[in-house]
Coordinates of C-alpha atoms and ligand atoms in Angstrom, one line a residue:
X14 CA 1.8 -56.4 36.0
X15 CA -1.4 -53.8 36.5
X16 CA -3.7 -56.1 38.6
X17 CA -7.3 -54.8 38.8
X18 CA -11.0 -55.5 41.1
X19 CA -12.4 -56.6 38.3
X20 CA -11.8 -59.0 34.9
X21 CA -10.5 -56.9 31.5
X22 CA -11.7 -59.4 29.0
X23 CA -11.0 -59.1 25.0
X24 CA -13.3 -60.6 23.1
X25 CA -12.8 -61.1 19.2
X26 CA -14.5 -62.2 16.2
X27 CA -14.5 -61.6 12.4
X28 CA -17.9 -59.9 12.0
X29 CA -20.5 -62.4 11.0
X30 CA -19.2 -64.8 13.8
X31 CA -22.3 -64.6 16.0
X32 CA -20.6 -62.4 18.7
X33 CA -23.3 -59.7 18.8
X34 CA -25.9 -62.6 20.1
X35 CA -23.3 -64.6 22.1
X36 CA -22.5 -60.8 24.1
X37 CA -26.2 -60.6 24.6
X38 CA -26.4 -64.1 25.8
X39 CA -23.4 -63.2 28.3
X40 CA -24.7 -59.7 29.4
X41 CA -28.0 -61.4 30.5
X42 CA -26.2 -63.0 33.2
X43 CA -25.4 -60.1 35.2
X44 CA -21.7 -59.9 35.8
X45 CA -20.4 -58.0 32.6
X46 CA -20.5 -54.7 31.0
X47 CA -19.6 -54.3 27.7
X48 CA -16.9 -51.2 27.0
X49 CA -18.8 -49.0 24.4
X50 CA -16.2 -48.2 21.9
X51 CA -15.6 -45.1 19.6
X52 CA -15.8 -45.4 15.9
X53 CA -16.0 -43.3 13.0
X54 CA -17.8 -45.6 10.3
X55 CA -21.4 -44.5 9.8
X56 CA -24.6 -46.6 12.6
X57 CA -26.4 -49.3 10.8
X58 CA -29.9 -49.1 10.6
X59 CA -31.3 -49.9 14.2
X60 CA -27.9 -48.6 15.9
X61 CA -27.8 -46.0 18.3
X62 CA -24.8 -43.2 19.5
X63 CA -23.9 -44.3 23.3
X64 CA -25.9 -47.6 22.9
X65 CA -23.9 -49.4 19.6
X66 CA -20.9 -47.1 19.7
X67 CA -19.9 -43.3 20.5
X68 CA -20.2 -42.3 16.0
X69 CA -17.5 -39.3 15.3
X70 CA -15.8 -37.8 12.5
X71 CA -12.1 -38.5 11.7
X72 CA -11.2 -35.1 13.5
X73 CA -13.1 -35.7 16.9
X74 CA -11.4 -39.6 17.0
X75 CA -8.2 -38.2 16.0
X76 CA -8.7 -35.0 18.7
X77 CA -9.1 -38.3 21.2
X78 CA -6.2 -40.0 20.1
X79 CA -4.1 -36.4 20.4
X80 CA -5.6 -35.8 24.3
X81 CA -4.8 -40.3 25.4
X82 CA -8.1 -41.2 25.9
X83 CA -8.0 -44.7 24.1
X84 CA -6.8 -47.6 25.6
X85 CA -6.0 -48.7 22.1
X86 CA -7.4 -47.6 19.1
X87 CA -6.8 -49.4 15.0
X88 CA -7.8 -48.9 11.8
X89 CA -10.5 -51.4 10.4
X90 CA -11.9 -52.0 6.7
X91 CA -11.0 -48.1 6.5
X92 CA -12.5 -47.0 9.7
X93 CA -11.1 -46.6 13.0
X94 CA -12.0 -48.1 16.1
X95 CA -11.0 -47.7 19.6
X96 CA -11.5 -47.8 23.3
X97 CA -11.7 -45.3 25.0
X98 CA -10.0 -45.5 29.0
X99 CA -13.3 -44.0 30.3
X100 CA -15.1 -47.2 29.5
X101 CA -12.9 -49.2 30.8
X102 CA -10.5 -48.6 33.8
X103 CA -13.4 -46.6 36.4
X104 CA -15.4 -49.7 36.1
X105 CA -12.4 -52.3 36.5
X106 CA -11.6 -50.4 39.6
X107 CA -15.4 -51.0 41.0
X108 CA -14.6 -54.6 40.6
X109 CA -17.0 -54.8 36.9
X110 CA -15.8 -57.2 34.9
X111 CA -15.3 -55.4 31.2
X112 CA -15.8 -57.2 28.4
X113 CA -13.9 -55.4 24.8
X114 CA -15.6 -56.6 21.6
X115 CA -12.2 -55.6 19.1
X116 CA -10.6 -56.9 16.4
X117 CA -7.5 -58.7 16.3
X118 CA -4.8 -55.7 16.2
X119 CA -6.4 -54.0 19.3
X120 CA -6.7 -57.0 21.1
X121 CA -2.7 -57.3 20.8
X122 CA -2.4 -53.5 21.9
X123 CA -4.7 -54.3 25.1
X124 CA -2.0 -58.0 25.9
X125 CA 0.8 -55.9 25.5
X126 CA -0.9 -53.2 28.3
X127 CA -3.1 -55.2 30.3
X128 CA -1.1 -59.3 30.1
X129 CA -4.0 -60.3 33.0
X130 CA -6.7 -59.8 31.2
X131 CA -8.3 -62.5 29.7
X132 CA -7.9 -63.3 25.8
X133 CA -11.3 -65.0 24.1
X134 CA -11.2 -65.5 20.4
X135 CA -14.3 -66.3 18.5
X136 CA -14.4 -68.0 14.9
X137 CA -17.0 -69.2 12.3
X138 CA -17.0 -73.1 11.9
X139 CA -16.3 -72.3 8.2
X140 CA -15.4 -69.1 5.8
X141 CA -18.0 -70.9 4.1
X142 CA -20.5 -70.2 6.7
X143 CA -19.1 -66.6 7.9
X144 CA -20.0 -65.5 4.2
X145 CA -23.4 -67.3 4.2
X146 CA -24.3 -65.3 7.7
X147 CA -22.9 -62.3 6.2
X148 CA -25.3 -62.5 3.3
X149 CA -28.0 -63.4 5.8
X150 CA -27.3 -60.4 8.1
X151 CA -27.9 -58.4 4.3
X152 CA -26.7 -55.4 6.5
X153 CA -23.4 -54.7 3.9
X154 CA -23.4 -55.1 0.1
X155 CA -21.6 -57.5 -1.5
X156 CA -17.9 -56.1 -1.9
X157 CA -18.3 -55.3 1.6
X158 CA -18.7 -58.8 2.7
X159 CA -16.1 -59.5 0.4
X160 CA -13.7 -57.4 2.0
X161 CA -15.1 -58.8 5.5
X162 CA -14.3 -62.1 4.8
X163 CA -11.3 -61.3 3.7
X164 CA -10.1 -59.8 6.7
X165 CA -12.1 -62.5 9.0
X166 CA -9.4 -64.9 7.5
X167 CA -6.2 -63.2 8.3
X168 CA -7.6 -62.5 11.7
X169 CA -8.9 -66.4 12.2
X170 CA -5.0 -66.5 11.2
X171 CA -3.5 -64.8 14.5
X172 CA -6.4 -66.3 16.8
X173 CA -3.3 -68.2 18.0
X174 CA -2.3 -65.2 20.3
X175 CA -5.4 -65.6 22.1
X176 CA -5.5 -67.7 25.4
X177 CA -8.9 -69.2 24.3
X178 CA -10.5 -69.9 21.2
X179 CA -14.7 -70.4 21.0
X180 CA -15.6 -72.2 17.3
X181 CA -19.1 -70.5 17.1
X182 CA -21.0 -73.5 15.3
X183 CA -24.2 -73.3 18.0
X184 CA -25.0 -70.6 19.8
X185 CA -25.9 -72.6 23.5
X186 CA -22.5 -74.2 23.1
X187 CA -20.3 -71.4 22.5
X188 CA -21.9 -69.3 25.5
X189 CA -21.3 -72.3 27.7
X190 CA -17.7 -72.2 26.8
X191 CA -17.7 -69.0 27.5
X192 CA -18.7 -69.4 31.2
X193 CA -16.7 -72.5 31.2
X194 CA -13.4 -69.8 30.5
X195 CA -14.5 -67.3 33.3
X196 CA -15.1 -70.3 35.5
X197 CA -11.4 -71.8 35.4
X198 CA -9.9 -68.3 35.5
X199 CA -11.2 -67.6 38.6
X200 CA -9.8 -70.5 40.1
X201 CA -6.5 -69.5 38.4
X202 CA -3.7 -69.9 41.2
X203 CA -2.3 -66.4 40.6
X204 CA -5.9 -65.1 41.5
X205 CA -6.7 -67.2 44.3
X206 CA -4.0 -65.7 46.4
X207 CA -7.0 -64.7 49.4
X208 CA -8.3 -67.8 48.8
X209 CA -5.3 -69.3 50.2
X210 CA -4.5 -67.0 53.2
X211 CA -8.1 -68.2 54.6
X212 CA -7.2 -71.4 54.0
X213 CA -4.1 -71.2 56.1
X214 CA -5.7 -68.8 58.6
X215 CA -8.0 -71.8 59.0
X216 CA -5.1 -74.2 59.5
X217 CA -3.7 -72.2 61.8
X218 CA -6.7 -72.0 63.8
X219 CA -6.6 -75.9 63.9
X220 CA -3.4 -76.0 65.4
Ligands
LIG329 P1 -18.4 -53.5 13.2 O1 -18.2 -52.5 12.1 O2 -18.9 -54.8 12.5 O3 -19.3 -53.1 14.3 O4 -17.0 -53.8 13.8 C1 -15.9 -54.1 13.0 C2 -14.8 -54.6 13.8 O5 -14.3 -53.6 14.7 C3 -15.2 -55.8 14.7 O6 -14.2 -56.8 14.6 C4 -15.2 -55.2 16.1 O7 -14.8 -56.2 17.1 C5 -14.1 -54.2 16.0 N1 -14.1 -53.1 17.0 C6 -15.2 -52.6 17.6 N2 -14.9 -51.7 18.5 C7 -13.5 -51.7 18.5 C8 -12.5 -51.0 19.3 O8 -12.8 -50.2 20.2 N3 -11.2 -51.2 19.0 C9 -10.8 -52.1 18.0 N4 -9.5 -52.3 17.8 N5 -11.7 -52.8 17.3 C10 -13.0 -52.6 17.6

């Protein structure tokens, strides 16, 4: 197994789940950066190239697929996604903890490449709900959110592959189980293997 300085975590969620404000609630605390990912559907009003996501045409993602540069890429609501290994692997290395904001298929890509990294699935407290955010968000017309919902259900489906699922009903609460996650993974045995050598070396010195 790869082991790395820093934390790889996936993070996923049907769009409409909250995610965008819970990452902004989690990037305020200091400790995270947030991979930005290469897509070839069009910026929403207020997005930005390098800020949202890297925008390209079919031929320059498929030029990136062709030369390895993703980590894992997929195919979502007719537009692909992916990450590329520059956003990723130079800052696990510097000890940053990376956090990937992908959908389902990805996320199992990234397990089968990276098992230690840590597995966070977001859902809406009701399809009900997910659609009535969707229609509040009033950033995709109606088919759209159709098709979004849609997909959110099959991918709520497989959030059993994930080591940790958030139900996103209040904002304050999810972000706290988010912390709560990091917290008891880093007092996970297998990374606590230092902590134990001082803890003997200490012993030792008692002796
Ligand atoms: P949106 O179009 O709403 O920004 O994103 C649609 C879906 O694509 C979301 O579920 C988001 O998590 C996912 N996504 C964003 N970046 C990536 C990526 O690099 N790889 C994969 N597999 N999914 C991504």
């Amino acid at each position: 197994m790869k082991m790395s300085k820093g934390r790889l975590i996936v993070f996923s969620a049907p769009s409409g789940c909250g995610k965008g404000t819970m990452l902004e609630e989690i990037l305020k605390e200091g400790s995270f950066r947030c991979s930005i990912s290469a897509t070839t559907r069009d910026p929403r009003p207020g997005e930005a190239d390098g800020v949202n996501y890297y925008y390209m045409n079919n031929d320059e993602f498929a030029e990136h697929i062709k030369n390895n540069d993703f980590l894992e890429y997929a195919l979502y609501c007719d537009h692909y996604y992916g990450t590329l290994l520059s956003e990723v692997e130079p800052y696990l290395e510097k000890g940053i903890n990376v956090i990937l904001e992908i959908e389902v298929q990805g996320a199992m890509r990234v397990k089968e490449i990276r098992p230690d990294g840590i597995f966070i699935f977001v859902a809406p407290p009701s399809i009900q709900e997910l659609r009535r955010r969707l229609h509040k968000r009033g950033t995709e017309a109606e088919d759209v959110i159709e098709q979004r919902v849609s997909e959110a259900a099959g991918e709520i489906e497989q959030s059993v592959n994930y080591d940790y699922i958030i139900i996103n009903d209040a904002l304050e609460d999810a972000v706290s189980d988010f912390f709560d996650i990091i917290n008891a993974e880093k007092l996970k045995a297998e990374f606590s293997a230092k902590k134990i050598e001082e803890v003997l070396g200490k012993c030792s010195d008692q002796q």
